[in-house]
Amino acid sequence: QLQLVESGGGLVQPGGSLRLSCTASGRGLDFYYAIGWFRQAPGKEREGVSCFSSHDGRLYYADSVKGRFTISRDNAKNTVFLQMNSLKPEDTAVYYCAALPSPPTTQNMCLSSLYDEWGQGTQVTVSS
């Protein structure tokens, strides 16, 4: 069974950077069609931030993070990263990584309802 553990969250000033890590154990990430990063702010629904498939190269970024966030992976470490630059207060949320086992039938591959393996989340707070 896959276990996902996020790390790297914290408190950062606006304009700053953080790199989140999602380390998998129990199963290789290559087994899964896609890995995604999601976030949930207080009182808001969970939203897809960035999702990537190493099987067919599909890549998704939410409009709100395009040009600022970058998703990447290290196969040797079974880890996926989310580099977050130029952070804004509205990026404050709990960030989760999740795995999607098979290609979705929807055009949007970064819908949280599609993903069924989740980490526990890491808090990101952007504030001066």
PDB file of C-alpha atoms in Angstrom:
ATOM      1  CA  GLN A   1       0.000   0.000   0.000  1.00  0.00           C
ATOM      2  CA  LEU A   2       1.255   3.457  -0.888  1.00  0.00           C
ATOM      3  CA  GLN A   3       2.115   5.920   1.844  1.00  0.00           C
ATOM      4  CA  LEU A   4       2.748   9.566   1.042  1.00  0.00           C
ATOM      5  CA  VAL A   5       4.461  11.964   3.419  1.00  0.00           C
ATOM      6  CA  GLU A   6       4.649  15.694   2.709  1.00  0.00           C
ATOM      7  CA  SER A   7       7.268  18.007   4.180  1.00  0.00           C
ATOM      8  CA  GLY A   8       8.769  21.429   3.639  1.00  0.00           C
ATOM      9  CA  GLY A   9       5.906  23.645   4.695  1.00  0.00           C
ATOM     10  CA  GLY A  10       6.311  26.593   7.017  1.00  0.00           C
ATOM     11  CA  LEU A  11       5.960  30.322   7.484  1.00  0.00           C
ATOM     12  CA  VAL A  12       7.367  32.541   4.745  1.00  0.00           C
ATOM     13  CA  GLN A  13       7.088  36.222   3.898  1.00  0.00           C
ATOM     14  CA  PRO A  14       5.327  37.376   0.738  1.00  0.00           C
ATOM     15  CA  GLY A  15       7.670  37.070  -2.219  1.00  0.00           C
ATOM     16  CA  GLY A  16       9.549  34.218  -0.596  1.00  0.00           C
ATOM     17  CA  SER A  17      10.030  30.611  -1.680  1.00  0.00           C
ATOM     18  CA  LEU A  18       9.438  27.134  -0.329  1.00  0.00           C
ATOM     19  CA  ARG A  19      10.016  23.679  -1.718  1.00  0.00           C
ATOM     20  CA  LEU A  20       7.575  20.995  -0.706  1.00  0.00           C
ATOM     21  CA  SER A  21       8.492  17.325  -0.855  1.00  0.00           C
ATOM     22  CA  CYS A  22       6.228  14.296  -1.141  1.00  0.00           C
ATOM     23  CA  THR A  23       8.023  11.057  -0.405  1.00  0.00           C
ATOM     24  CA  ALA A  24       6.378   7.747  -1.228  1.00  0.00           C
ATOM     25  CA  SER A  25       6.890   4.374   0.396  1.00  0.00           C
ATOM     26  CA  GLY A  26       5.312   0.989  -0.002  1.00  0.00           C
ATOM     27  CA  ARG A  27       5.062   1.301  -3.779  1.00  0.00           C
ATOM     28  CA  GLY A  28       6.932   3.087  -6.516  1.00  0.00           C
ATOM     29  CA  LEU A  29       5.424   6.277  -7.843  1.00  0.00           C
ATOM     30  CA  ASP A  30       5.864   4.937 -11.361  1.00  0.00           C
ATOM     31  CA  PHE A  31       3.051   2.503 -10.588  1.00  0.00           C
ATOM     32  CA  TYR A  32       0.658   5.443 -10.605  1.00  0.00           C
ATOM     33  CA  TYR A  33      -0.547   7.323 -13.646  1.00  0.00           C
ATOM     34  CA  ALA A  34      -0.150  10.760 -12.053  1.00  0.00           C
ATOM     35  CA  ILE A  35       0.942  12.541  -8.917  1.00  0.00           C
ATOM     36  CA  GLY A  36      -0.594  15.815  -7.889  1.00  0.00           C
ATOM     37  CA  TRP A  37      -0.312  18.642  -5.420  1.00  0.00           C
ATOM     38  CA  PHE A  38      -3.488  20.058  -3.951  1.00  0.00           C
ATOM     39  CA  ARG A  39      -4.240  22.697  -1.348  1.00  0.00           C
ATOM     40  CA  GLN A  40      -7.060  23.608   0.959  1.00  0.00           C
ATOM     41  CA  ALA A  41      -7.449  26.940   2.667  1.00  0.00           C
ATOM     42  CA  PRO A  42      -9.792  27.435   5.650  1.00  0.00           C
ATOM     43  CA  GLY A  43     -13.393  27.589   4.516  1.00  0.00           C
ATOM     44  CA  LYS A  44     -12.530  26.689   0.927  1.00  0.00           C
ATOM     45  CA  GLU A  45     -12.691  23.539  -1.163  1.00  0.00           C
ATOM     46  CA  ARG A  46      -9.597  21.538  -1.934  1.00  0.00           C
ATOM     47  CA  GLU A  47      -8.157  22.621  -5.267  1.00  0.00           C
ATOM     48  CA  GLY A  48      -5.644  21.160  -7.671  1.00  0.00           C
ATOM     49  CA  VAL A  49      -2.387  23.110  -7.783  1.00  0.00           C
ATOM     50  CA  SER A  50      -0.235  21.019 -10.095  1.00  0.00           C
ATOM     51  CA  CYS A  51      -0.437  17.490 -11.441  1.00  0.00           C
ATOM     52  CA  PHE A  52       1.946  15.528 -13.619  1.00  0.00           C
ATOM     53  CA  SER A  53       1.898  12.195 -15.388  1.00  0.00           C
ATOM     54  CA  SER A  54       5.199  10.511 -16.144  1.00  0.00           C
ATOM     55  CA  HIS A  55       3.294   7.972 -18.273  1.00  0.00           C
ATOM     56  CA  ASP A  56       2.236  10.412 -20.995  1.00  0.00           C
ATOM     57  CA  GLY A  57       3.717  13.744 -19.952  1.00  0.00           C
ATOM     58  CA  ARG A  58       0.456  15.488 -19.164  1.00  0.00           C
ATOM     59  CA  LEU A  59       1.082  18.506 -16.981  1.00  0.00           C
ATOM     60  CA  TYR A  60      -1.352  20.811 -15.227  1.00  0.00           C
ATOM     61  CA  TYR A  61      -0.919  24.020 -13.298  1.00  0.00           C
ATOM     62  CA  ALA A  62      -3.712  26.056 -11.794  1.00  0.00           C
ATOM     63  CA  ASP A  63      -3.894  29.513 -13.376  1.00  0.00           C
ATOM     64  CA  SER A  64      -3.199  31.089  -9.998  1.00  0.00           C
ATOM     65  CA  VAL A  65       0.245  29.445  -9.760  1.00  0.00           C
ATOM     66  CA  LYS A  66       1.441  29.379 -13.383  1.00  0.00           C
ATOM     67  CA  GLY A  67       4.885  30.885 -13.699  1.00  0.00           C
ATOM     68  CA  ARG A  68       5.482  30.692  -9.941  1.00  0.00           C
ATOM     69  CA  PHE A  69       5.233  26.980  -9.039  1.00  0.00           C
ATOM     70  CA  THR A  70       7.084  24.054 -10.592  1.00  0.00           C
ATOM     71  CA  ILE A  71       6.405  20.353 -10.088  1.00  0.00           C
ATOM     72  CA  SER A  72       9.239  17.853 -10.449  1.00  0.00           C
ATOM     73  CA  ARG A  73      10.213  14.373  -9.336  1.00  0.00           C
ATOM     74  CA  ASP A  74      13.262  12.375  -8.319  1.00  0.00           C
ATOM     75  CA  ASN A  75      12.650   8.765  -9.294  1.00  0.00           C
ATOM     76  CA  ALA A  76      15.652   7.498  -7.342  1.00  0.00           C
ATOM     77  CA  LYS A  77      14.206   8.986  -4.153  1.00  0.00           C
ATOM     78  CA  ASN A  78      10.571   8.167  -5.031  1.00  0.00           C
ATOM     79  CA  THR A  79       9.817  11.804  -4.286  1.00  0.00           C
ATOM     80  CA  VAL A  80       7.829  14.555  -5.956  1.00  0.00           C
ATOM     81  CA  PHE A  81       8.583  18.213  -5.324  1.00  0.00           C
ATOM     82  CA  LEU A  82       6.675  21.458  -5.602  1.00  0.00           C
ATOM     83  CA  GLN A  83       8.913  24.499  -5.898  1.00  0.00           C
ATOM     84  CA  MET A  84       6.939  27.577  -4.922  1.00  0.00           C
ATOM     85  CA  ASN A  85       8.349  31.007  -5.725  1.00  0.00           C
ATOM     86  CA  SER A  86       6.961  34.528  -5.392  1.00  0.00           C
ATOM     87  CA  LEU A  87       4.583  33.340  -2.728  1.00  0.00           C
ATOM     88  CA  LYS A  88       1.493  35.384  -1.954  1.00  0.00           C
ATOM     89  CA  PRO A  89      -0.734  35.480   1.126  1.00  0.00           C
ATOM     90  CA  GLU A  90      -3.465  33.783  -0.903  1.00  0.00           C
ATOM     91  CA  ASP A  91      -1.188  30.743  -1.271  1.00  0.00           C
ATOM     92  CA  THR A  92      -1.693  30.059   2.441  1.00  0.00           C
ATOM     93  CA  ALA A  93      -3.218  26.600   2.809  1.00  0.00           C
ATOM     94  CA  VAL A  94      -2.568  23.018   3.785  1.00  0.00           C
ATOM     95  CA  TYR A  95      -0.823  21.371   0.846  1.00  0.00           C
ATOM     96  CA  TYR A  96      -1.379  17.706   0.059  1.00  0.00           C
ATOM     97  CA  CYS A  97       0.121  15.314  -2.427  1.00  0.00           C
ATOM     98  CA  ALA A  98      -1.918  12.530  -3.926  1.00  0.00           C
ATOM     99  CA  ALA A  99      -1.624   9.687  -6.410  1.00  0.00           C
ATOM    100  CA  LEU A 100      -3.907   8.758  -9.294  1.00  0.00           C
ATOM    101  CA  PRO A 101      -3.656   5.086 -10.279  1.00  0.00           C
ATOM    102  CA  SER A 102      -5.035   5.207 -13.828  1.00  0.00           C
ATOM    103  CA  PRO A 103      -5.752   7.750 -16.580  1.00  0.00           C
ATOM    104  CA  PRO A 104      -8.872   9.793 -15.892  1.00  0.00           C
ATOM    105  CA  THR A 105     -11.849  10.046 -18.218  1.00  0.00           C
ATOM    106  CA  THR A 106     -12.066  13.759 -17.524  1.00  0.00           C
ATOM    107  CA  GLN A 107     -10.119  16.358 -19.471  1.00  0.00           C
ATOM    108  CA  ASN A 108      -8.888  17.909 -16.243  1.00  0.00           C
ATOM    109  CA  MET A 109      -6.484  15.450 -14.627  1.00  0.00           C
ATOM    110  CA  CYS A 110      -6.087  17.572 -11.507  1.00  0.00           C
ATOM    111  CA  LEU A 111      -9.477  17.119  -9.861  1.00  0.00           C
ATOM    112  CA  SER A 112      -9.144  16.056  -6.236  1.00  0.00           C
ATOM    113  CA  SER A 113     -12.083  13.665  -6.563  1.00  0.00           C
ATOM    114  CA  LEU A 114     -10.049  11.519  -8.990  1.00  0.00           C
ATOM    115  CA  TYR A 115      -7.214  10.840  -6.535  1.00  0.00           C
ATOM    116  CA  ASP A 116      -7.508   8.118  -3.919  1.00  0.00           C
ATOM    117  CA  GLU A 117      -4.118   7.991  -2.194  1.00  0.00           C
ATOM    118  CA  TRP A 118      -3.367  11.036  -0.019  1.00  0.00           C
ATOM    119  CA  GLY A 119      -0.703  12.298   2.315  1.00  0.00           C
ATOM    120  CA  GLN A 120      -1.437  13.993   5.621  1.00  0.00           C
ATOM    121  CA  GLY A 121      -0.635  17.498   4.385  1.00  0.00           C
ATOM    122  CA  THR A 122       1.817  20.237   5.269  1.00  0.00           C
ATOM    123  CA  GLN A 123       0.903  23.784   6.290  1.00  0.00           C
ATOM    124  CA  VAL A 124       2.123  26.718   4.213  1.00  0.00           C
ATOM    125  CA  THR A 125       1.587  30.191   5.649  1.00  0.00           C
ATOM    126  CA  VAL A 126       2.525  33.301   3.697  1.00  0.00           C
ATOM    127  CA  SER A 127       2.480  36.346   5.923  1.00  0.00           C
ATOM    128  CA  SER A 128       4.573  39.342   6.874  1.00  0.00           C
TER     129      SER A 128
END
